[in-house]
Amino acid sequence: MKTVLKFSMLVAVVAISGIPLTSSAHAYGGRNQQWQVTVSANCNVPSFPACGGFISGFWGWCEFGGTNPTAQSGDSGDCQVTVYGRQGTGMPQNPAHNAVDVTGWHIGVVEGMAPYAQFIIDSATVKCTGPGASGPSCFGSMPFPQPTGIPGSPGHYDTLAILGVLAVPGVHFNAQVNLLP
C-alpha cells in the first residue's frame, strides 16, 4: 500500500511540475518534418465529373520536411497512398500501394488546375506494389514536378474546398493538412 501511495505521489508531482516524461512525437518522419497530411477520396458515382467515369478511391498520408524556415519548400518527404479503381460494379478493384520517397517539394499555384496553392512534388522515387501495380493506380509513370492537389495551408478541406463543387452521395474528398511547430 505504501509503495502504491509513493508511486501515486511521484506521478502527481511530475504531472504538476510539468516535467516531460516523453519527447514530442510526430506520426512519422524525421526531425526536419514540417507538414503532415492525410487524404482520402471515394468516387462511387462514375457519372460525377471528378470520378472520370470510374468507381475509384484512395487513402493516404504524406509528410513533407526540410530545413527551409518558411516551410514552403523542402528536400525530404514520404507519402504512402493506396489507390483502387474499377470499371463498374462487380469488376476487380486492382488496388495499388504507392510508396513515394520525396526528395524535393514546394508549395505553389498550378495554373489551370486549382485556384489555391498546393503541394507540388518536384522529385521522388515511387515503389508501387499490389495487384494494380502495372495499371493507372500506380504513380510510377507520373512525370515530375507533379502537383498533388493537396492544399498548401493548414486546415481541413472537403469536396467543395478541393474540387469547387458540392459533394453528392457516394462522392467524398477530404484532406487534413497540419503545419508542425
Coordinates of N, CA and C in Angstrom, one line a residue:
M1 N 0.8 -1.2 0.0 CA 0.0 0.0 0.0 C 0.9 1.3 0.0
K2 N 2.0 1.2 0.8 CA 2.8 2.4 0.9 C 3.5 2.6 -0.5
T3 N 3.9 1.5 -1.2 CA 4.5 1.6 -2.5 C 3.6 2.3 -3.5
V4 N 2.3 1.9 -3.5 CA 1.3 2.4 -4.4 C 1.2 3.9 -4.1
L5 N 1.1 4.3 -2.8 CA 0.9 5.7 -2.4 C 2.1 6.5 -2.9
K6 N 3.3 6.0 -2.7 CA 4.6 6.7 -3.1 C 4.6 6.9 -4.6
F7 N 4.2 5.9 -5.3 CA 4.2 6.0 -6.8 C 3.2 7.0 -7.2
S8 N 2.0 7.0 -6.6 CA 0.9 7.9 -6.9 C 1.4 9.4 -6.6
M9 N 2.1 9.6 -5.6 CA 2.6 10.9 -5.2 C 3.6 11.3 -6.2
L10 N 4.5 10.4 -6.7 CA 5.5 10.8 -7.7 C 4.8 11.2 -9.0
V11 N 3.8 10.4 -9.4 CA 3.1 10.8 -10.6 C 2.5 12.1 -10.5
A12 N 1.9 12.4 -9.4 CA 1.2 13.7 -9.1 C 2.2 14.8 -9.2
V13 N 3.4 14.7 -8.5 CA 4.4 15.7 -8.5 C 4.9 16.0 -9.9
V14 N 5.2 14.9 -10.7 CA 5.7 15.1 -12.1 C 4.6 15.8 -12.9
A15 N 3.3 15.4 -12.7 CA 2.3 16.0 -13.5 C 2.1 17.5 -13.2
I16 N 2.2 17.8 -12.0 CA 2.0 19.2 -11.6 C 3.2 20.0 -12.0
S17 N 4.4 19.5 -11.9 CA 5.6 20.3 -12.2 C 5.8 20.4 -13.7
G18 N 5.1 19.7 -14.5 CA 5.2 19.8 -15.9 C 6.5 19.2 -16.5
I19 N 7.2 18.3 -15.8 CA 8.4 17.7 -16.3 C 7.9 16.7 -17.4
P20 N 8.4 16.9 -18.6 CA 8.0 16.0 -19.6 C 8.7 14.6 -19.5
L21 N 7.9 13.6 -19.5 CA 8.4 12.2 -19.4 C 8.7 11.7 -20.8
T22 N 8.1 12.3 -21.8 CA 8.3 11.8 -23.2 C 8.6 13.0 -24.1
S23 N 9.3 12.8 -25.1 CA 9.5 13.9 -26.1 C 8.3 14.1 -27.0
S24 N 8.2 15.3 -27.6 CA 7.1 15.4 -28.5 C 7.4 14.5 -29.7
A25 N 6.3 14.0 -30.2 CA 6.4 13.0 -31.3 C 5.6 13.4 -32.5
H26 N 6.1 13.0 -33.6 CA 5.4 13.2 -34.9 C 5.0 11.8 -35.3
A27 N 3.9 11.8 -36.1 CA 3.3 10.5 -36.6 C 4.3 9.7 -37.4
Y28 N 5.2 10.4 -38.1 CA 6.1 9.7 -39.0 C 7.2 10.7 -39.4
G29 N 8.3 10.2 -39.8 CA 9.3 11.1 -40.4 C 10.4 11.5 -39.4
G30 N 11.3 12.3 -39.9 CA 12.5 12.7 -39.1 C 12.3 14.0 -38.4
R31 N 13.4 14.5 -37.9 CA 13.4 15.7 -37.1 C 13.2 16.9 -38.0
N32 N 13.3 16.9 -39.3 CA 13.1 18.1 -40.1 C 11.7 18.1 -40.7
Q33 N 10.8 17.3 -40.2 CA 9.4 17.2 -40.7 C 8.7 18.5 -40.4
Q34 N 8.1 19.1 -41.4 CA 7.4 20.3 -41.3 C 5.8 20.2 -41.5
W35 N 5.4 19.3 -42.3 CA 4.0 19.1 -42.6 C 3.6 17.7 -42.5
Q36 N 2.3 17.4 -42.0 CA 1.7 16.1 -42.0 C 0.4 16.3 -42.7
V37 N 0.1 15.4 -43.6 CA -1.1 15.5 -44.4 C -1.8 14.1 -44.5
T38 N -3.1 14.1 -44.4 CA -3.9 12.8 -44.7 C -4.9 13.2 -45.8
V39 N -5.1 12.2 -46.7 CA -6.0 12.4 -47.8 C -6.9 11.2 -48.0
S40 N -8.1 11.4 -48.5 CA -8.9 10.3 -48.8 C -10.0 10.7 -49.8
A41 N -10.4 9.8 -50.6 CA -11.5 10.1 -51.6 C -12.2 8.8 -51.9
N42 N -13.5 8.9 -52.2 CA -14.3 7.8 -52.7 C -15.1 8.4 -53.8
C43 N -15.1 7.7 -55.0 CA -15.8 8.1 -56.1 C -16.7 6.9 -56.5
N44 N -17.9 6.8 -56.0 CA -18.7 5.7 -56.3 C -19.9 6.0 -57.2
V45 N -19.8 7.2 -57.9 CA -20.7 7.6 -58.8 C -20.0 8.0 -60.1
P46 N -19.8 7.0 -61.0 CA -19.0 7.2 -62.2 C -19.4 8.4 -63.0
S47 N -20.7 8.8 -63.0 CA -21.1 10.0 -63.8 C -20.7 11.3 -63.2
F48 N -20.3 11.3 -61.9 CA -19.8 12.6 -61.3 C -18.5 13.0 -62.0
P49 N -18.4 14.2 -62.5 CA -17.3 14.7 -63.3 C -15.9 14.3 -62.8
A50 N -15.7 14.5 -61.5 CA -14.4 14.2 -60.9 C -14.0 12.8 -60.8
C51 N -15.0 11.9 -61.0 CA -14.8 10.4 -61.0 C -14.3 9.9 -62.3
G52 N -14.4 10.7 -63.4 CA -13.8 10.3 -64.7 C -14.4 9.0 -65.3
G53 N -15.6 8.7 -64.9 CA -16.3 7.5 -65.4 C -15.9 6.2 -64.7
F54 N -15.2 6.3 -63.6 CA -14.8 5.1 -62.9 C -15.3 5.1 -61.5
I55 N -15.4 3.9 -60.9 CA -15.6 3.8 -59.4 C -14.2 3.6 -58.9
S56 N -13.8 4.6 -58.0 CA -12.4 4.6 -57.5 C -12.3 5.3 -56.2
G57 N -11.1 5.2 -55.6 CA -10.9 5.9 -54.4 C -9.4 5.8 -54.0
F58 N -9.0 6.6 -53.0 CA -7.7 6.5 -52.5 C -7.7 6.9 -51.0
W59 N -6.7 6.4 -50.3 CA -6.4 6.8 -48.9 C -4.9 6.9 -48.7
G60 N -4.5 7.9 -48.0 CA -3.1 8.0 -47.8 C -2.7 9.1 -46.9
W61 N -1.4 9.2 -46.7 CA -0.8 10.3 -45.9 C 0.6 10.7 -46.4
C62 N 1.0 11.9 -46.1 CA 2.3 12.3 -46.5 C 2.9 13.1 -45.4
E63 N 4.2 13.1 -45.4 CA 4.9 14.1 -44.5 C 5.9 14.8 -45.4
F64 N 6.0 16.1 -45.3 CA 7.0 16.9 -46.0 C 7.9 17.6 -45.1
G65 N 9.2 17.6 -45.4 CA 10.2 18.2 -44.5 C 11.3 18.9 -45.2
G66 N 12.2 19.4 -44.4 CA 13.3 20.2 -44.9 C 13.8 21.2 -43.9
T67 N 14.7 22.0 -44.3 CA 15.2 23.0 -43.4 C 14.9 24.4 -43.7
N68 N 14.1 24.6 -44.7 CA 13.6 26.0 -45.1 C 12.7 26.5 -44.0
P69 N 13.1 27.7 -43.4 CA 12.4 28.2 -42.3 C 10.9 28.6 -42.6
T70 N 10.7 28.9 -43.9 CA 9.3 29.3 -44.3 C 8.4 28.1 -44.4
A71 N 8.9 26.9 -44.5 CA 8.2 25.6 -44.7 C 7.4 25.6 -46.0
Q72 N 7.9 26.4 -47.0 CA 7.2 26.4 -48.3 C 7.9 25.5 -49.3
S73 N 9.0 24.9 -48.9 CA 9.8 24.0 -49.8 C 10.6 23.1 -48.9
G74 N 11.1 22.0 -49.5 CA 11.9 21.1 -48.7 C 12.6 20.1 -49.6
D75 N 13.4 19.3 -49.0 CA 14.1 18.2 -49.7 C 13.9 16.8 -49.2
S76 N 12.8 16.6 -48.4 CA 12.5 15.3 -47.9 C 11.0 15.1 -47.7
G77 N 10.6 13.9 -47.8 CA 9.2 13.6 -47.6 C 8.9 12.1 -47.8
D78 N 7.7 11.8 -47.4 CA 7.3 10.4 -47.6 C 5.8 10.4 -47.8
C79 N 5.3 9.7 -48.8 CA 3.9 9.6 -49.0 C 3.6 8.1 -49.1
Q80 N 2.5 7.6 -48.5 CA 2.0 6.3 -48.6 C 0.6 6.4 -49.0
V81 N 0.3 6.0 -50.2 CA -1.1 6.1 -50.8 C -1.5 4.8 -51.4
T82 N -2.7 4.4 -51.1 CA -3.3 3.2 -51.7 C -4.5 3.6 -52.6
V83 N -4.5 3.2 -53.8 CA -5.5 3.6 -54.8 C -6.2 2.3 -55.3
Y84 N -7.5 2.5 -55.5 CA -8.3 1.4 -56.1 C -9.1 2.0 -57.2
G85 N -9.4 1.2 -58.2 CA -10.3 1.7 -59.3 C -10.8 0.5 -60.1
R86 N -12.0 0.7 -60.6 CA -12.7 -0.4 -61.4 C -13.6 0.2 -62.4
Q87 N -13.9 -0.5 -63.4 CA -14.8 0.0 -64.5 C -16.3 0.0 -64.1
G88 N -16.7 -0.9 -63.2 CA -18.1 -0.9 -62.8 C -18.3 -1.9 -61.6
T89 N -19.5 -2.0 -61.2 CA -19.9 -2.9 -60.1 C -19.6 -4.3 -60.5
G90 N -18.9 -5.0 -59.6 CA -18.6 -6.4 -59.8 C -17.3 -6.6 -60.6
M91 N -16.7 -5.5 -61.0 CA -15.4 -5.6 -61.7 C -14.3 -5.7 -60.6
P92 N -13.1 -6.2 -60.9 CA -12.0 -6.2 -60.0 C -11.5 -4.8 -59.6
Q93 N -11.1 -4.6 -58.3 CA -10.7 -3.3 -57.9 C -9.3 -3.0 -58.2
N94 N -8.4 -4.0 -58.3 CA -7.0 -3.8 -58.7 C -6.3 -2.7 -57.8
P95 N -6.3 -2.9 -56.5 CA -5.6 -1.8 -55.7 C -4.1 -1.8 -55.9
A96 N -3.5 -0.7 -55.7 CA -2.1 -0.5 -55.8 C -1.7 0.4 -54.6
H97 N -0.6 0.0 -54.0 CA 0.0 0.8 -52.9 C 1.2 1.5 -53.5
N98 N 1.2 2.9 -53.3 CA 2.3 3.7 -53.8 C 3.1 4.2 -52.6
A99 N 4.4 3.8 -52.5 CA 5.3 4.3 -51.5 C 6.2 5.4 -52.2
V100 N 6.0 6.6 -51.9 CA 6.7 7.7 -52.6 C 7.8 8.3 -51.6
D101 N 9.0 8.2 -52.0 CA 10.2 8.8 -51.3 C 10.5 10.1 -51.9
V102 N 10.0 11.2 -51.3 CA 10.1 12.6 -51.9 C 11.5 13.1 -51.6
T103 N 12.2 13.7 -52.6 CA 13.5 14.3 -52.5 C 13.5 15.8 -52.8
G104 N 12.3 16.3 -53.2 CA 12.1 17.7 -53.4 C 10.7 18.1 -53.5
W105 N 10.3 19.2 -52.9 CA 8.9 19.6 -53.0 C 8.8 21.1 -52.7
H106 N 7.7 21.7 -53.2 CA 7.4 23.1 -52.8 C 5.9 23.3 -52.9
I107 N 5.5 24.5 -52.3 CA 4.1 24.8 -52.4 C 3.9 26.0 -53.4
G108 N 3.0 25.8 -54.3 CA 2.7 26.8 -55.3 C 1.4 26.6 -56.0
V109 N 1.0 27.6 -56.8 CA -0.2 27.6 -57.5 C 0.1 27.0 -58.9
V110 N -0.7 26.1 -59.4 CA -0.6 25.5 -60.7 C -1.6 26.0 -61.6
E111 N -1.2 26.8 -62.6 CA -2.1 27.5 -63.5 C -3.0 26.4 -64.2
G112 N -4.3 26.7 -64.2 CA -5.2 25.8 -64.9 C -5.7 24.6 -64.1
M113 N -5.2 24.5 -62.9 CA -5.5 23.3 -62.1 C -6.5 23.7 -61.0
A114 N -5.9 24.3 -59.9 CA -6.7 24.7 -58.8 C -6.4 26.1 -58.4
P115 N -7.3 26.9 -57.9 CA -7.1 28.3 -57.6 C -6.3 28.5 -56.3
Y116 N -5.9 27.4 -55.6 CA -5.2 27.5 -54.3 C -3.8 27.0 -54.5
A117 N -2.9 27.5 -53.6 CA -1.6 26.9 -53.5 C -1.6 25.5 -53.0
Q118 N -0.8 24.6 -53.6 CA -0.8 23.2 -53.3 C 0.6 22.6 -53.2
F119 N 0.7 21.5 -52.6 CA 2.0 20.8 -52.5 C 2.3 20.3 -53.9
I120 N 3.5 20.5 -54.4 CA 4.0 20.0 -55.7 C 5.2 19.2 -55.4
I121 N 5.2 18.0 -55.8 CA 6.4 17.1 -55.6 C 7.3 17.3 -56.8
D122 N 8.5 17.9 -56.6 CA 9.5 18.2 -57.6 C 10.3 16.9 -58.0
S123 N 10.6 16.1 -57.1 CA 11.4 14.9 -57.4 C 11.1 13.8 -56.3
A124 N 11.1 12.6 -56.8 CA 10.8 11.5 -55.9 C 11.1 10.1 -56.6
T125 N 11.1 9.1 -55.8 CA 11.1 7.7 -56.4 C 9.9 7.1 -55.8
V126 N 9.3 6.2 -56.7 CA 8.0 5.6 -56.3 C 8.1 4.1 -56.4
K127 N 7.7 3.4 -55.4 CA 7.6 2.0 -55.5 C 6.2 1.6 -55.4
C128 N 5.7 0.9 -56.4 CA 4.3 0.5 -56.4 C 4.1 -1.0 -56.3
T129 N 3.2 -1.4 -55.4 CA 3.0 -2.9 -55.2 C 1.5 -3.1 -55.2
G130 N 1.2 -4.4 -55.3 CA -0.2 -4.8 -55.3 C -0.7 -5.3 -56.7
P131 N -1.9 -5.8 -56.7 CA -2.5 -6.3 -58.0 C -2.6 -5.2 -59.1
G132 N -2.7 -4.0 -58.7 CA -2.9 -2.9 -59.7 C -1.6 -2.2 -60.0
A133 N -0.4 -2.8 -59.6 CA 0.9 -2.1 -59.7 C 1.2 -1.8 -61.2
S134 N 0.7 -2.5 -62.1 CA 1.0 -2.2 -63.5 C 0.0 -1.3 -64.2
G135 N -1.0 -0.9 -63.5 CA -2.1 -0.1 -64.1 C -2.0 1.4 -63.7
P136 N -3.1 2.1 -64.0 CA -3.2 3.5 -63.8 C -3.2 3.9 -62.3
S137 N -3.4 3.0 -61.4 CA -3.3 3.3 -60.0 C -1.9 3.5 -59.4
C138 N -0.9 3.2 -60.3 CA 0.5 3.3 -59.9 C 1.0 4.7 -60.3
F139 N 1.6 5.4 -59.3 CA 2.2 6.7 -59.6 C 3.5 6.7 -60.3
G140 N 4.1 5.5 -60.5 CA 5.5 5.4 -61.0 C 5.7 6.0 -62.3
S141 N 4.7 6.1 -63.2 CA 4.9 6.7 -64.5 C 4.6 8.2 -64.6
M142 N 4.2 8.8 -63.5 CA 3.9 10.2 -63.5 C 5.2 11.0 -63.6
P143 N 5.2 12.1 -64.4 CA 6.4 12.9 -64.5 C 6.5 13.9 -63.3
F144 N 7.7 14.3 -63.1 CA 7.9 15.4 -62.0 C 8.4 16.6 -62.7
P145 N 8.0 17.8 -62.2 CA 7.2 18.0 -61.0 C 5.8 17.6 -61.1
Q146 N 5.2 17.2 -60.0 CA 3.8 16.6 -60.0 C 3.0 17.3 -59.0
P147 N 1.9 18.1 -59.4 CA 1.0 18.7 -58.4 C 0.2 17.6 -57.7
T148 N -0.1 17.8 -56.5 CA -0.8 16.8 -55.7 C -2.2 17.1 -55.5
G149 N -2.6 18.4 -55.6 CA -4.0 18.8 -55.3 C -4.2 19.0 -53.8
I150 N -3.2 18.7 -53.0 CA -3.3 18.9 -51.6 C -3.1 20.3 -51.2
P151 N -4.0 21.0 -50.6 CA -3.8 22.4 -50.3 C -2.6 22.7 -49.4
G152 N -1.9 23.8 -49.7 CA -0.6 24.1 -49.1 C -0.8 25.0 -47.9
S153 N -1.9 24.9 -47.2 CA -2.0 25.7 -45.9 C -2.8 24.8 -44.9
P154 N -2.5 25.0 -43.6 CA -3.2 24.2 -42.6 C -4.7 24.3 -42.7
G155 N -5.3 23.1 -42.4 CA -6.8 23.1 -42.3 C -7.4 21.8 -42.7
H156 N -8.7 21.7 -42.6 CA -9.4 20.6 -43.1 C -10.2 21.0 -44.4
Y157 N -10.1 20.2 -45.4 CA -10.6 20.5 -46.7 C -11.6 19.4 -47.1
D158 N -12.7 19.8 -47.7 CA -13.7 18.8 -48.2 C -13.8 18.9 -49.7
T159 N -14.8 18.2 -50.2 CA -15.0 18.2 -51.7 C -15.2 19.6 -52.2
L160 N -16.0 20.4 -51.6 CA -16.2 21.7 -52.1 C -14.9 22.5 -52.1
A161 N -14.1 22.5 -51.1 CA -12.9 23.2 -51.0 C -11.8 22.7 -52.0
I162 N -11.8 21.4 -52.2 CA -10.8 20.8 -53.1 C -11.2 20.9 -54.6
L163 N -12.4 20.5 -54.9 CA -12.9 20.5 -56.3 C -13.7 21.7 -56.7
G164 N -14.2 22.4 -55.7 CA -15.0 23.6 -56.0 C -16.5 23.2 -56.4
V165 N -16.9 22.0 -56.0 CA -18.3 21.6 -56.3 C -18.8 20.9 -55.0
L166 N -20.1 20.9 -54.8 CA -20.7 20.2 -53.7 C -20.6 18.7 -53.9
A167 N -20.4 18.0 -52.9 CA -20.4 16.5 -52.9 C -21.8 16.0 -53.1
V168 N -21.9 14.9 -53.8 CA -23.2 14.1 -53.9 C -23.0 12.8 -53.2
P169 N -24.1 12.2 -52.8 CA -24.0 10.9 -52.1 C -23.1 9.9 -52.9
G170 N -22.1 9.3 -52.3 CA -21.2 8.4 -52.9 C -19.9 9.0 -53.4
V171 N -19.8 10.3 -53.3 CA -18.6 11.0 -53.7 C -18.1 11.8 -52.5
H172 N -16.8 11.6 -52.1 CA -16.3 12.3 -51.0 C -14.8 12.5 -51.1
F173 N -14.3 13.7 -51.0 CA -12.9 14.1 -51.0 C -12.6 14.8 -49.7
N174 N -11.5 14.4 -49.0 CA -11.1 15.0 -47.8 C -9.5 15.2 -47.7
A175 N -9.1 16.2 -47.1 CA -7.7 16.4 -46.8 C -7.5 17.1 -45.5
Q176 N -6.6 16.6 -44.6 CA -6.3 17.3 -43.4 C -4.8 17.7 -43.5
V177 N -4.5 19.0 -43.4 CA -3.2 19.5 -43.6 C -2.7 20.1 -42.3
N178 N -1.6 19.6 -41.7 CA -1.1 20.2 -40.5 C 0.3 20.7 -40.6
L179 N 0.5 21.9 -40.3 CA 1.9 22.5 -40.2 C 2.4 22.3 -38.8
L180 N 3.5 21.6 -38.7 CA 4.0 21.3 -37.4 C 4.8 22.4 -36.8
P181 N 4.8 22.5 -35.5 CA 5.6 23.6 -34.8 C 7.1 23.4 -34.9

